[in-house]
Tab-separated table of C-alpha atoms in Angstrom:
chain	number	residue	atom	x	y	z
A	1	GLY	CA	8.288	-5.425	-12.896
A	2	GLU	CA	9.436	-4.919	-9.330
A	3	ASN	CA	9.125	-7.844	-6.916
A	4	VAL	CA	9.341	-7.208	-3.191
A	5	GLU	CA	9.748	-10.038	-0.704
A	6	GLN	CA	9.240	-9.494	3.022
A	7	HIS	CA	10.272	-11.627	6.012
A	8	PRO	CA	9.162	-12.757	8.479
A	9	SER	CA	5.426	-13.057	7.868
A	10	THR	CA	4.742	-13.013	11.615
A	11	LEU	CA	6.850	-11.741	14.490
A	12	SER	CA	6.134	-11.927	18.201
A	13	VAL	CA	8.339	-9.931	20.598
A	14	GLN	CA	8.338	-9.163	24.275
A	15	GLU	CA	7.528	-5.602	25.185
A	16	GLY	CA	10.725	-3.591	25.351
A	17	ASP	CA	12.558	-5.825	22.921
A	18	SER	CA	13.489	-4.865	19.360
A	19	ALA	CA	11.760	-6.031	16.137
A	20	VAL	CA	13.373	-6.298	12.767
A	21	ILE	CA	11.630	-6.815	9.440
A	22	LYS	CA	13.548	-7.390	6.249
A	23	CYS	CA	12.656	-6.823	2.607
A	24	THR	CA	14.403	-7.504	-0.662
A	25	TYR	CA	13.618	-5.991	-4.027
A	26	SER	CA	14.437	-7.037	-7.573
A	27	ASP	CA	14.625	-3.830	-9.617
A	28	SER	CA	17.933	-2.069	-9.160
A	29	ALA	CA	16.323	1.145	-10.475
A	30	SER	CA	14.022	1.403	-7.441
A	31	ASN	CA	14.947	4.448	-5.443
A	32	TYR	CA	12.186	4.990	-2.883
A	33	PHE	CA	11.335	2.609	-0.045
A	34	PRO	CA	8.438	3.426	2.310
A	35	TRP	CA	7.098	1.401	5.212
A	36	TYR	CA	3.393	1.397	6.054
A	37	LYS	CA	1.741	0.341	9.266
A	38	GLN	CA	-1.774	-1.084	9.276
A	39	GLU	CA	-3.510	-1.499	12.601
A	40	LEU	CA	-6.362	-3.956	12.804
A	41	GLY	CA	-9.372	-2.706	10.849
A	42	LYS	CA	-7.668	0.536	9.850
A	43	ARG	CA	-6.051	1.927	6.745
A	44	PRO	CA	-2.325	1.662	6.062
A	45	GLN	CA	-0.325	4.699	7.107
A	46	LEU	CA	3.195	5.728	6.221
A	47	ILE	CA	5.543	5.507	9.194
A	48	ILE	CA	8.941	6.106	7.653
A	49	ASP	CA	10.605	6.064	4.207
A	50	ILE	CA	14.057	6.150	2.761
A	51	ARG	CA	15.447	7.213	-0.589
A	52	SER	CA	18.280	5.495	-2.349
A	53	ASN	CA	20.754	8.338	-1.707
A	54	VAL	CA	20.928	7.536	2.008
A	55	GLY	CA	21.765	4.326	3.860
A	56	GLU	CA	19.913	4.885	7.121
A	57	LYS	CA	17.123	7.018	8.515
A	58	LYS	CA	15.844	7.192	12.050
A	59	ASP	CA	12.682	8.615	13.654
A	60	GLN	CA	12.457	8.131	17.405
A	61	ARG	CA	12.073	4.388	17.959
A	62	ILE	CA	11.956	3.346	14.320
A	63	ALA	CA	14.755	3.234	11.841
A	64	VAL	CA	15.175	1.971	8.331
A	65	THR	CA	18.429	0.838	6.681
A	66	LEU	CA	19.044	0.371	2.961
A	67	ASN	CA	21.704	-1.719	1.211
A	68	LYS	CA	21.500	-0.876	-2.494
A	69	THR	CA	24.218	-3.338	-3.471
A	70	ALA	CA	22.362	-6.253	-1.924
A	71	LYS	CA	18.957	-4.768	-2.812
A	72	HIS	CA	17.538	-5.091	0.642
A	73	PHE	CA	16.144	-2.824	3.299
A	74	SER	CA	15.044	-3.303	6.891
A	75	LEU	CA	12.769	-1.785	9.462
A	76	HIS	CA	13.987	-1.683	13.100
A	77	ILE	CA	11.670	-0.914	15.970
A	78	THR	CA	13.360	-0.511	19.359
A	79	GLU	CA	11.800	-0.595	22.838
A	80	THR	CA	8.612	-2.087	21.405
A	81	GLN	CA	5.303	-1.153	22.979
A	82	PRO	CA	1.841	-2.760	22.741
A	83	GLU	CA	0.737	-0.035	20.321
A	84	ASP	CA	3.390	-1.259	17.866
A	85	SER	CA	1.284	-4.368	17.289
A	86	ALA	CA	0.123	-4.158	13.677
A	87	VAL	CA	0.830	-5.355	10.171
A	88	TYR	CA	3.837	-3.685	8.585
A	89	PHE	CA	4.297	-3.448	4.830
A	90	CYS	CA	7.453	-2.523	2.965
A	91	ALA	CA	7.308	-1.180	-0.561
A	92	ALA	CA	9.561	-0.065	-3.347
A	93	SER	CA	9.207	2.198	-6.369
A	94	ASN	CA	11.194	4.011	-9.006
A	95	TRP	CA	9.749	7.441	-8.528
A	96	SER	CA	11.832	8.873	-11.257
A	97	ASN	CA	9.873	6.734	-13.691
A	98	ASP	CA	6.451	6.191	-12.270
A	99	TYR	CA	4.923	6.388	-8.841
A	100	LYS	CA	3.569	2.922	-8.478
A	101	LEU	CA	4.527	1.140	-5.294
A	102	SER	CA	5.176	-2.617	-5.173
A	103	PHE	CA	4.354	-3.902	-1.725
A	104	GLY	CA	5.699	-6.828	0.267
A	105	ALA	CA	3.248	-9.346	1.665
A	106	GLY	CA	3.303	-7.846	5.174
A	107	THR	CA	4.559	-8.802	8.607
A	108	THR	CA	2.183	-9.209	11.514
A	109	VAL	CA	3.951	-7.909	14.612
A	110	THR	CA	2.585	-8.835	18.036
A	111	VAL	CA	4.103	-7.194	21.092
A	112	ARG	CA	3.557	-9.300	24.225
A	113	ALA	CA	3.063	-7.409	27.450
B	1	GLY	CA	-8.013	18.666	5.770
B	2	ALA	CA	-10.190	15.863	4.418
B	3	GLY	CA	-8.462	12.597	3.703
B	4	VAL	CA	-9.219	9.976	1.071
B	5	SER	CA	-12.800	8.765	1.317
B	6	GLN	CA	-14.371	5.660	-0.146
B	7	SER	CA	-17.934	4.446	-0.500
B	8	PRO	CA	-19.616	2.273	0.343
B	9	SER	CA	-17.719	1.058	3.395
B	10	ASN	CA	-19.301	-2.360	3.012
B	11	LYS	CA	-20.880	-4.051	0.021
B	12	VAL	CA	-22.537	-7.426	-0.023
B	13	THR	CA	-23.600	-8.712	-3.442
B	14	GLU	CA	-24.641	-11.888	-5.117
B	15	LYS	CA	-22.428	-13.753	-7.498
B	16	GLY	CA	-22.868	-12.503	-11.030
B	17	LYS	CA	-23.922	-8.994	-10.119
B	18	ASP	CA	-21.969	-5.891	-11.009
B	19	VAL	CA	-20.596	-3.547	-8.318
B	20	GLU	CA	-19.202	-0.025	-8.362
B	21	LEU	CA	-16.813	1.235	-5.719
B	22	ARG	CA	-16.062	4.944	-5.393
B	23	CYS	CA	-12.994	6.816	-4.300
B	24	ASP	CA	-12.653	10.510	-3.519
B	25	PRO	CA	-8.930	11.437	-3.348
B	26	ILE	CA	-7.381	14.270	-1.410
B	27	SER	CA	-8.007	17.486	-3.268
B	28	GLY	CA	-5.119	18.391	-5.537
B	29	HIS	CA	-3.606	14.931	-5.553
B	30	THR	CA	-2.811	14.012	-9.138
B	31	ALA	CA	-2.143	10.318	-8.614
B	32	LEU	CA	-4.771	7.784	-7.657
B	33	TYR	CA	-4.300	4.084	-6.990
B	34	TRP	CA	-6.513	1.092	-6.399
B	35	TYR	CA	-5.376	-1.935	-4.410
B	36	ARG	CA	-7.032	-5.165	-3.309
B	37	GLN	CA	-6.347	-6.720	0.070
B	38	SER	CA	-7.634	-10.213	0.614
B	39	LEU	CA	-7.995	-11.465	4.173
B	40	GLY	CA	-4.632	-11.662	5.823
B	41	GLN	CA	-2.841	-10.842	2.621
B	42	GLY	CA	-0.736	-7.954	1.301
B	43	LEU	CA	-1.684	-5.090	-0.951
B	44	GLU	CA	-2.256	-6.159	-4.544
B	45	PHE	CA	-1.906	-3.318	-7.024
B	46	LEU	CA	-4.810	-3.027	-9.461
B	47	ILE	CA	-4.657	0.250	-11.398
B	48	TYR	CA	-2.985	3.683	-11.216
B	49	PHE	CA	-4.012	7.026	-12.648
B	50	GLN	CA	-1.598	9.949	-12.981
B	51	GLY	CA	-2.882	13.261	-14.255
B	52	ASN	CA	-4.021	13.018	-17.880
B	53	SER	CA	-1.790	10.090	-18.740
B	54	ALA	CA	-3.173	6.755	-19.757
B	55	PRO	CA	-3.861	4.672	-16.669
B	56	ASP	CA	-1.579	1.793	-15.741
B	57	LYS	CA	-3.948	-1.181	-15.765
B	58	SER	CA	-1.292	-3.824	-15.394
B	59	GLY	CA	-2.629	-5.090	-12.091
B	60	LEU	CA	-6.209	-5.703	-13.064
B	61	PRO	CA	-6.829	-9.449	-12.604
B	62	SER	CA	-9.319	-9.914	-15.420
B	63	ASP	CA	-11.389	-8.000	-17.967
B	64	ARG	CA	-14.256	-7.969	-15.463
B	65	PHE	CA	-12.385	-5.222	-13.637
B	66	SER	CA	-12.285	-1.671	-14.946
B	67	ALA	CA	-11.797	1.759	-13.485
B	68	GLU	CA	-12.226	5.327	-14.553
B	69	ARG	CA	-11.314	8.673	-13.156
B	70	THR	CA	-13.476	11.586	-14.129
B	71	GLY	CA	-12.160	15.126	-14.202
B	72	GLY	CA	-8.920	14.078	-12.607
B	73	SER	CA	-10.602	13.567	-9.229
B	74	VAL	CA	-13.187	10.947	-8.289
B	75	SER	CA	-12.558	7.376	-9.394
B	76	THR	CA	-14.897	4.433	-9.780
B	77	LEU	CA	-13.781	0.818	-9.789
B	78	THR	CA	-16.279	-1.473	-11.473
B	79	ILE	CA	-16.378	-5.218	-11.134
B	80	GLN	CA	-18.677	-6.972	-13.551
B	81	ARG	CA	-20.180	-10.420	-13.018
B	82	THR	CA	-18.656	-10.686	-9.535
B	83	GLN	CA	-17.215	-13.969	-8.357
B	84	GLN	CA	-16.638	-15.222	-4.822
B	85	GLU	CA	-12.914	-14.804	-5.237
B	86	ASP	CA	-13.462	-11.083	-5.680
B	87	SER	CA	-14.346	-10.844	-1.995
B	88	ALA	CA	-11.705	-8.577	-0.431
B	89	VAL	CA	-11.141	-5.093	0.900
B	90	TYR	CA	-10.592	-2.636	-1.952
B	91	LEU	CA	-8.338	0.248	-0.954
B	92	CYS	CA	-7.901	3.510	-2.813
B	93	ALA	CA	-4.905	5.805	-2.288
B	94	SER	CA	-3.868	9.188	-3.632
B	95	SER	CA	-0.598	11.034	-3.704
B	96	LEU	CA	0.855	14.358	-4.783
B	97	VAL	CA	3.530	13.835	-7.333
B	98	GLY	CA	5.757	16.037	-9.355
B	99	GLY	CA	9.324	17.200	-9.268
B	100	ARG	CA	12.439	15.555	-7.918
B	101	ASP	CA	11.769	16.568	-4.337
B	102	PHE	CA	8.268	15.201	-3.934
B	103	TYR	CA	8.344	11.822	-2.401
B	104	ASN	CA	5.599	9.389	-3.058
B	105	GLU	CA	3.602	9.228	0.193
B	106	GLN	CA	0.379	7.498	-0.604
B	107	PHE	CA	-2.599	8.353	1.574
B	108	PHE	CA	-5.014	5.516	1.884
B	109	GLY	CA	-8.765	5.554	2.184
B	110	PRO	CA	-10.645	3.377	4.705
B	111	GLY	CA	-11.453	0.785	2.080
B	112	THR	CA	-14.588	-0.940	0.859
B	113	ARG	CA	-15.152	-4.418	2.133
B	114	LEU	CA	-16.758	-6.420	-0.693
B	115	THR	CA	-18.436	-9.717	0.066
B	116	VAL	CA	-19.685	-11.800	-2.860
B	117	LEU	CA	-22.153	-14.490	-1.816
């Protein structure tokens, strides 16, 4: 099955700086890569996703890049704000086959004011 | 519209007792997933239902865990003879799947926090 590894496990950044989280996956057939944000005590929510037919996607201050050859994808958050503090999970799936997501272990991001 | 709901929100039980956790998915969503999240850990896949297909039970940690989905809607996760290591937040998610253009956004419920004493 798919194995997703996520790094770092914790990340502390100064407000206004950028944060980068990296994930690798094992199954070359995976073609859908979402990122979920989970604030303390709340449910995970999708913040951005990317499909394997594109290399980069951006939505305001967040962007995701995908390198299919190397089987890794990254989340970039620019101009970080205190409300960006949360746990971020990457995931991968082959949605042509089934719709099960394999999640990374999560990254706890703390934005220091 | 209404999101995914779960009940109870908190459950405290004694070791050895059985528990049932309920999930109400978003209406019309054909796929339903159960995950377990231990304190400070990631999301561990447990089981996945898609339409009328046989469920994918590959993530269930032991035969004490089972789940069913009645009428393609509500799902119940049952844990028999609970152990202390079963203590975790159990999250349910649902998604609308079908066709090449539907991406797999999973909408999560608020979770049930299970504590086994």
